[in-house]
Coordinates of C-alpha atoms and ligand atoms in Angstrom, one line a residue:
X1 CA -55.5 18.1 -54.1
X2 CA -52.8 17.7 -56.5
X3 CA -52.9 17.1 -60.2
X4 CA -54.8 13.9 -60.9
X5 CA -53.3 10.7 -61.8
X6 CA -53.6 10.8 -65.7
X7 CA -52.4 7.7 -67.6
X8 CA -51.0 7.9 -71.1
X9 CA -54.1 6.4 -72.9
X10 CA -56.0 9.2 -70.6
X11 CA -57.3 6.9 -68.1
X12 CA -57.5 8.6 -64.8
X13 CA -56.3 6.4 -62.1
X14 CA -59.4 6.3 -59.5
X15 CA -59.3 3.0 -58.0
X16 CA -56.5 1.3 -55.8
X17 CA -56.3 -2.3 -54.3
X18 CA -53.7 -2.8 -52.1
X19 CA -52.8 -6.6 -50.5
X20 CA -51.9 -6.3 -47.4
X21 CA -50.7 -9.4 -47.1
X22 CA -49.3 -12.4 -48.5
X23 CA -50.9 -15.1 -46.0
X24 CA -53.7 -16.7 -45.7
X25 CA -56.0 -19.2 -43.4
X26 CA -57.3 -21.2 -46.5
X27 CA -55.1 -22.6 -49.7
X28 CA -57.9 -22.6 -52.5
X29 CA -56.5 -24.9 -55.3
X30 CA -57.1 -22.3 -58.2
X31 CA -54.8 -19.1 -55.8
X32 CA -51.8 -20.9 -53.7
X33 CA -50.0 -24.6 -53.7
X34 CA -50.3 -26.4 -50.5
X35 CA -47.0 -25.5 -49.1
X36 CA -46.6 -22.4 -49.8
X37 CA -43.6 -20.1 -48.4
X38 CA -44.3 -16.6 -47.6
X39 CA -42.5 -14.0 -47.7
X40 CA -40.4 -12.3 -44.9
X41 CA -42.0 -10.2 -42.5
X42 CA -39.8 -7.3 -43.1
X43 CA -40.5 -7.7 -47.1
X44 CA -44.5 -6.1 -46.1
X45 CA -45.2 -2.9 -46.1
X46 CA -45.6 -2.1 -42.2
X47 CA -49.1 -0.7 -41.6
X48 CA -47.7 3.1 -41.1
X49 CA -46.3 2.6 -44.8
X50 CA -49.4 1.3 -45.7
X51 CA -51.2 4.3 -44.3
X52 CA -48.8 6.5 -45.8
X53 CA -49.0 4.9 -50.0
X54 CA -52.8 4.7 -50.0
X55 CA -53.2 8.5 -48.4
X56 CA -50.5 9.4 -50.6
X57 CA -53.1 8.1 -53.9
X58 CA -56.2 9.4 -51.9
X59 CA -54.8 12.6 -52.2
X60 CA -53.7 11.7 -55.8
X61 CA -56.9 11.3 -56.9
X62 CA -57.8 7.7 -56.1
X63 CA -61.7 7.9 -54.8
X64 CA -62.2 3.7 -54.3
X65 CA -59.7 2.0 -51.9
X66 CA -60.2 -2.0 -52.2
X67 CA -57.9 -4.4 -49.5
X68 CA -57.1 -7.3 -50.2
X69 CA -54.2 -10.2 -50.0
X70 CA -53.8 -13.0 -49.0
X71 CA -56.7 -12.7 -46.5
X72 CA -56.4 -9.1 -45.2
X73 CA -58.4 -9.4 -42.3
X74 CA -55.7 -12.4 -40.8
X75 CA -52.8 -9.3 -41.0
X76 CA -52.2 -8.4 -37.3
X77 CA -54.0 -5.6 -36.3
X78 CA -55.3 -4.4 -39.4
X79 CA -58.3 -2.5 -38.1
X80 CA -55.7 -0.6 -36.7
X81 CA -55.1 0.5 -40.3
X82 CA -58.7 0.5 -41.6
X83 CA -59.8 2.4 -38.5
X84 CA -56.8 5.0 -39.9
X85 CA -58.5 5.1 -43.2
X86 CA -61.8 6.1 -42.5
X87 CA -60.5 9.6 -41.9
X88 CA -60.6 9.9 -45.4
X89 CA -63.8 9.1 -45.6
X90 CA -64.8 11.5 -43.2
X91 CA -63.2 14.0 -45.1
X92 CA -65.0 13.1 -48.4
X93 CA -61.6 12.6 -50.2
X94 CA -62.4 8.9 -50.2
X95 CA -65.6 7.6 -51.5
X96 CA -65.5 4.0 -50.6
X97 CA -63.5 1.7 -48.4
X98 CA -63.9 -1.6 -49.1
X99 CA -62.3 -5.0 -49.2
X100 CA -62.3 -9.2 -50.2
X101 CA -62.3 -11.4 -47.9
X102 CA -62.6 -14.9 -47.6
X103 CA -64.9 -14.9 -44.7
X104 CA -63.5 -16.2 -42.3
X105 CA -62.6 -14.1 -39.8
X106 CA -65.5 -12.1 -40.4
X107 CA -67.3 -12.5 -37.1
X108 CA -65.2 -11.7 -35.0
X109 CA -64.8 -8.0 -37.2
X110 CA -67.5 -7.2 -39.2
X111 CA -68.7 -4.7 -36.8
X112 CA -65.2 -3.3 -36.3
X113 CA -65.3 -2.9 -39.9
X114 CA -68.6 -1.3 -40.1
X115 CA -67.8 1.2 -37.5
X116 CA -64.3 1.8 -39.5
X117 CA -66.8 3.2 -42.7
X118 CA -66.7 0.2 -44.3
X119 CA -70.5 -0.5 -45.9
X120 CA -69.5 -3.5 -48.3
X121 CA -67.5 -6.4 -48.7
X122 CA -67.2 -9.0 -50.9
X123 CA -67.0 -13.0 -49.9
X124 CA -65.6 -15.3 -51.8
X125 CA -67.4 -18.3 -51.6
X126 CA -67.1 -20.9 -54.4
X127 CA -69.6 -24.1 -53.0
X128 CA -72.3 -24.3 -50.6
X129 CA -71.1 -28.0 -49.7
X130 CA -69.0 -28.7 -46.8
X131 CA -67.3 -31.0 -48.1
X132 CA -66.5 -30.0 -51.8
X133 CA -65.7 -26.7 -49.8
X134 CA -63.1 -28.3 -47.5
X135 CA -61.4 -29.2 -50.6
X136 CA -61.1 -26.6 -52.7
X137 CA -60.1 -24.1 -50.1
X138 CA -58.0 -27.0 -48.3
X139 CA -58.0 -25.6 -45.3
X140 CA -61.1 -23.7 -44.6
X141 CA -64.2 -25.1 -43.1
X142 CA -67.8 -23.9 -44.8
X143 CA -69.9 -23.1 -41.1
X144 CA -67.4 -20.3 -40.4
X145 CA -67.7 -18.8 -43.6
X146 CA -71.5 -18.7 -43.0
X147 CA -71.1 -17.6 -39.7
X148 CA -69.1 -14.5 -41.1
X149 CA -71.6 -13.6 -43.9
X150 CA -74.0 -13.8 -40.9
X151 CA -72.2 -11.2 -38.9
X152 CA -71.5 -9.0 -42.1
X153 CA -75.0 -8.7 -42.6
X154 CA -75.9 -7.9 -39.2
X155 CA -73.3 -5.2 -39.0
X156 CA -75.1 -3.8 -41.5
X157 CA -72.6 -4.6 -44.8
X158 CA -73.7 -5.2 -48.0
X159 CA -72.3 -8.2 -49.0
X160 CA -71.5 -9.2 -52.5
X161 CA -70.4 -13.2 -52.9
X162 CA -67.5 -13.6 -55.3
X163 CA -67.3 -17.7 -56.6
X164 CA -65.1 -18.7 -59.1
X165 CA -66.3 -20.6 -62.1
X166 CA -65.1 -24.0 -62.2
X167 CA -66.0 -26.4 -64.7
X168 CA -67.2 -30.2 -63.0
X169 CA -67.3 -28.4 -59.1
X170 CA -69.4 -25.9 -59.0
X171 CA -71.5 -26.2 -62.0
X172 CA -74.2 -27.9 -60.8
X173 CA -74.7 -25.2 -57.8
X174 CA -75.3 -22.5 -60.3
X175 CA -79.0 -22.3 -59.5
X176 CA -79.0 -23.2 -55.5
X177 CA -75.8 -20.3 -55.2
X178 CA -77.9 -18.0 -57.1
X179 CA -81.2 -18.5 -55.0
X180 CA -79.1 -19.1 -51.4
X181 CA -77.9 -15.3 -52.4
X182 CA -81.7 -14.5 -53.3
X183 CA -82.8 -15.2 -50.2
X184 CA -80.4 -12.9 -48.2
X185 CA -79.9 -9.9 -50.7
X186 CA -76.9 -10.4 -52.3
X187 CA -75.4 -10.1 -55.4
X188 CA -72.8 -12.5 -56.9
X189 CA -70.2 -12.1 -59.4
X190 CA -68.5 -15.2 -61.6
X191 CA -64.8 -14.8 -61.9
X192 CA -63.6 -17.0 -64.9
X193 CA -60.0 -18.5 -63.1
X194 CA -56.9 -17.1 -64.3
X195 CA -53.4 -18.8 -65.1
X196 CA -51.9 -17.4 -61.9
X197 CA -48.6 -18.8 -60.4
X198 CA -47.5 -22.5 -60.5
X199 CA -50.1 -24.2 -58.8
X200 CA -48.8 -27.7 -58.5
X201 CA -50.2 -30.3 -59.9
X202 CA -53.7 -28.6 -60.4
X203 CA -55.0 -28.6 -64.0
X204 CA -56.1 -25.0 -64.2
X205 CA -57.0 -25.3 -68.0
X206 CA -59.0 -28.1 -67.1
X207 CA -61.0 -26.2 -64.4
X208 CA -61.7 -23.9 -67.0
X209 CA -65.6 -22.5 -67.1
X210 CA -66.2 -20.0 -68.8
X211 CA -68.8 -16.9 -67.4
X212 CA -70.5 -16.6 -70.8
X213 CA -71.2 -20.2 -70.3
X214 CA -72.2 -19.1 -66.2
X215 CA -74.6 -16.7 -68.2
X216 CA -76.2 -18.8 -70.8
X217 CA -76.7 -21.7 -67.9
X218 CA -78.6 -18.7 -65.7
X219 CA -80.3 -17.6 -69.0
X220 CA -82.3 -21.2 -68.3
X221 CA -84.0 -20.1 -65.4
X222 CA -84.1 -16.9 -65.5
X223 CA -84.7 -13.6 -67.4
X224 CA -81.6 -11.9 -67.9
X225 CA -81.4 -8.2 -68.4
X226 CA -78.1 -6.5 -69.7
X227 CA -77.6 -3.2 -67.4
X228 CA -74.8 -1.1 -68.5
X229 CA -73.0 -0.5 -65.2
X230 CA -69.3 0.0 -65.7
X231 CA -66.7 0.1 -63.0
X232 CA -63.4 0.9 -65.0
X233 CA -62.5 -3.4 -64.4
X234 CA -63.4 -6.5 -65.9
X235 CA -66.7 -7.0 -64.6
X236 CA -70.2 -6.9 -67.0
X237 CA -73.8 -7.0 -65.2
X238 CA -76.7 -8.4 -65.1
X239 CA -79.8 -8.1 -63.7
X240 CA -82.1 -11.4 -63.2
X241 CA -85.4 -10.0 -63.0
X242 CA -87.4 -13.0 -61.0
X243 CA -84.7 -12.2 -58.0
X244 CA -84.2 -8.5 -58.5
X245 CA -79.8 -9.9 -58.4
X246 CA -77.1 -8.4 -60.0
X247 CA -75.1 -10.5 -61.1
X248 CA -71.5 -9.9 -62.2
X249 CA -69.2 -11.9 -65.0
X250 CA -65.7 -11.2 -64.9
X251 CA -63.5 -12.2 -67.7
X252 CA -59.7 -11.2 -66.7
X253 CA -58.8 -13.2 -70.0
X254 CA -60.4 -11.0 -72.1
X255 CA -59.4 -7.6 -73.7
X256 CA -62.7 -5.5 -73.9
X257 CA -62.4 -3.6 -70.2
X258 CA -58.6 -2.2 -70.7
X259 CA -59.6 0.9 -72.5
X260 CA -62.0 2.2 -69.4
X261 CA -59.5 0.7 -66.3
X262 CA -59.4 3.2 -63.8
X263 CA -56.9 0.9 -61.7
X264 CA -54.3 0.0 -60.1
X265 CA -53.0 -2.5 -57.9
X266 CA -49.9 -2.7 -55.1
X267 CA -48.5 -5.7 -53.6
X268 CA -47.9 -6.3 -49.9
X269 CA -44.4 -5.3 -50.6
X270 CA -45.2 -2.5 -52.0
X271 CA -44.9 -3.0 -55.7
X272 CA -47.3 -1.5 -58.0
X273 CA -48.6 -3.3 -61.0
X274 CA -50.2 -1.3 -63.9
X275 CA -52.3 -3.9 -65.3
X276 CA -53.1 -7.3 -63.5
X277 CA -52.1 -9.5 -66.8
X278 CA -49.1 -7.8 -67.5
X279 CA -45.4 -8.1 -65.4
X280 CA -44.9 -4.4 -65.7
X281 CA -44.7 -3.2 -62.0
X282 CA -42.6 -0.6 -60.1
X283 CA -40.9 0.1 -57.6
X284 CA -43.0 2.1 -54.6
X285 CA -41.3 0.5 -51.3
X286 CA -37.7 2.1 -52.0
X287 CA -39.4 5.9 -52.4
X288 CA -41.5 5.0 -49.2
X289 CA -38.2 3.7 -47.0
X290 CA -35.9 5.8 -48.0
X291 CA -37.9 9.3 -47.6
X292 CA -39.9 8.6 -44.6
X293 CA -40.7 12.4 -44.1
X294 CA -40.8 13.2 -47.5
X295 CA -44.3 12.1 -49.6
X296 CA -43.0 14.0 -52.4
X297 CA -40.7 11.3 -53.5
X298 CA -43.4 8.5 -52.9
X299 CA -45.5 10.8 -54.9
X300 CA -43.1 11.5 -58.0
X301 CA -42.3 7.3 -58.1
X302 CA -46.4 6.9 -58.3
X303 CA -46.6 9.7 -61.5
X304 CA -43.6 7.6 -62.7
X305 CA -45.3 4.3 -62.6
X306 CA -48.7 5.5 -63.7
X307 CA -46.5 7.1 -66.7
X308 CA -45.7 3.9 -67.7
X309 CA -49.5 2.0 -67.5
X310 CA -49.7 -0.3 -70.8
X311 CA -52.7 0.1 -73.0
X312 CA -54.0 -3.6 -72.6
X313 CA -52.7 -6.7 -71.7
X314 CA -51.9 -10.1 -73.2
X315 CA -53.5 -13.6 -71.4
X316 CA -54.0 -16.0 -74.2
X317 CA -55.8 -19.2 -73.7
X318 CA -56.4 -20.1 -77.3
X319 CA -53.7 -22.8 -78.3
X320 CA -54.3 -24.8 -75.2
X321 CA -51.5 -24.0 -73.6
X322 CA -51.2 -20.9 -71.0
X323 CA -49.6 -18.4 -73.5
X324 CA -48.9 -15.3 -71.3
X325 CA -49.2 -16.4 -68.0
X326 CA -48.3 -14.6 -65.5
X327 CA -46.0 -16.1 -62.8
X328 CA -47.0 -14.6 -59.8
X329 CA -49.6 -15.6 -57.2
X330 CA -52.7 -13.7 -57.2
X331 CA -52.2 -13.9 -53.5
X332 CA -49.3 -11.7 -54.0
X333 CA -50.7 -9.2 -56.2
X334 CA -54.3 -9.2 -54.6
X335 CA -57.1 -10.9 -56.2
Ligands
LIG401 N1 -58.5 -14.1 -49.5 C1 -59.5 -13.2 -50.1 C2 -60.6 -13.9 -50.8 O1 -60.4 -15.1 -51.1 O2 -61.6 -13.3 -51.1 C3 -58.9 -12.0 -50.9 C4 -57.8 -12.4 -51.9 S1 -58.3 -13.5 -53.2 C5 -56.8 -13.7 -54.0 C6 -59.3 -12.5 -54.2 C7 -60.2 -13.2 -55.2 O3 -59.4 -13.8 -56.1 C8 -61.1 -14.3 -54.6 O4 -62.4 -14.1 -54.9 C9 -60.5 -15.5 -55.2 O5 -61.6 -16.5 -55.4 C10 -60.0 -15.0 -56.5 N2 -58.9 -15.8 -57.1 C11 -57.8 -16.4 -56.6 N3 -57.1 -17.1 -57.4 C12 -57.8 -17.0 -58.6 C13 -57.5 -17.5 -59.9 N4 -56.5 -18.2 -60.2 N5 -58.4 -17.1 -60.9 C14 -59.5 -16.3 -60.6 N6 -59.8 -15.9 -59.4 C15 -58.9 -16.2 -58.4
LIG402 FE1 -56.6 -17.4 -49.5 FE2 -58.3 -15.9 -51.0 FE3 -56.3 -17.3 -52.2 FE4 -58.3 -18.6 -51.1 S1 -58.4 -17.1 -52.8 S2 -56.1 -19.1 -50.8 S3 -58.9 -17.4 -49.4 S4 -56.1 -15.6 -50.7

């Protein structure tokens, strides 16, 4: 392998999530607008380029691949692409392939997945109502999802369900969420929302909820055990000790993960983003197009970027107003 990625507060770089793409089957209120434009096809990376940026990290260093969009698994063919991937899992390089999905399409490639190396996924799922579920997802219909979390876990996946906090929806399903994931072996994680993109007229600030309020609320019914688990990202655990869970907080708002972040994210068109609340971002599609042959370009652009990964970043809710929000679509950067 070559040298490691080494960033300039000594981070190594060790985990990459790509989107794949921009699209999506469902427009949750708190990620896209209703009518959203896309971008063109020929913006994407194609799936060879894909192949060729996250083997290019693999061989960089980067031990924990994470897909995501958009919903990765509507991209055309894209077990073509994960089926490519597991050959660095075969050759131990990479340590875990993995991705987020909303669900959906989960039954009809779960076991594809499975048989592509893949042994978790995470599922976002934010209600257990049909209805309340229709409308925050706008388009997507709660029996599929089900139906996919079904097929995960008969494919043998471990699934974790990701739901986002949000304050006067989902609330009052704290308790029937955690107990629905009880009964089927599966851990959850609380994402406080973020101040991502221009969502129309939805009152993100409003939909605020925040996961230390998640945890005190769980604290109610259950025992709740601190367990120091780190991943290099935003996430702090729990254990609940009547249900055996672990249950995950993630606070993107707040500043006490950036000294241990291990990663970095690239867009579907092939932009690299060195911290999820910052705008700093590089070029990697220009290295990848114009040297097809050559990966030592892709590679020196990579170095270049990582070179330039800032200490912390800057989201600021305090003033009631969304002081350092970032512009983009999480759909574009990944979730
Ligand atoms: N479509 C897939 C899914 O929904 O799991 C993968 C992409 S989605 C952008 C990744 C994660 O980001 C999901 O768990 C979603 O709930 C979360 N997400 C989207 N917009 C968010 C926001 N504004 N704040 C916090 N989390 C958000
Ligand atoms: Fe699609 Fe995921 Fe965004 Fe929902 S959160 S609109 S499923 S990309």
């Amino acid at each position: 392998m070559n040298a490691p990625l080494i960033d300039p507060f000594a981070r190594a770089i060790t985990y990459l999530r790509v989107s794949v793409t921009d699209r999506c089957d469902f427009r949750c209120t708190y990620c896209m607008a209703e009518n959203m434009s896309f971008l063109p096809k020929k913006e994407l990376l194609t799936l060879e380029e894909l192949d060729r940026m996250c083997s290019t990290f693999v061989g960089l260093g980067v031990r924990k691949l994470r897909i995501t969009g958009g919903e990765p698994l509507v991209r055309r063919d894209i077990m073509t692409f994960f089926r490519s991937m597991s050959r660095h899992l075969d050759s131990g390089a990479l340590e875990e392939l993995t991705l987020t999905t909303n669900g959906s399409q989960l039954a009809r490639f779960a076991g594809d997945l499975a048989d592509a190396g893949v042994r978790r996924v995470n599922i976002s799922l934010d209600t257990l109502d049909e209805d309340k579920f229709a409308r925050v997802t706008r388009w997507g219909r709660l029996p599929q999802v089900l139906k996919g979390i079904d097929a995960a876990q008969a494919a043998g996946l471990r699934v974790k369900i990701n739901a986002v906090a949000l304050k006067g929806f989902n609330e009052d399903e704290l308790q029937r969420l955690t107990e629905w994931c009880a009964e089927r072996d599966m851990d959850m994680t609380w994402i406080e929302v973020m101040p991502m993109g221009d969502m129309g007229e939805t009152d993100r600030i409003g939909q605020f909820w925040s996961v230390e309020d998640v945890r005190a609320q769980l604290a109610q019914h259950y025992t709740v055990t601190d367990i120091p688990e780190r991943t290099g990202g935003p996430a702090r655990y729990v254990k609940l000790e009547e249900t055996g869970q672990k249950i995950g907080f993630i606070t993107p708002l707040s500043h006490n993960f950036c000294e241990s972040c291990n990663r970095v994210r690239i867009t579907c068109t092939g932009e690299i983003y060195m911290c999820l609340g910052q705008e700093d971002r590089a070029d990697l599609r220009a290295a990848l197009r114009n040297h097809p042959e050559d990966d030592a370009a892709l590679e020196q652009a990579i170095r270049a970027a990582i070179a330039l990964k800032p200490k912390g970043h800057d989201f600021d809710y305090s003033r009631q107003t969304v002081a350092g929000q970032v512009s983009r679509h999480m759909s574009h950067t990944g979730g």
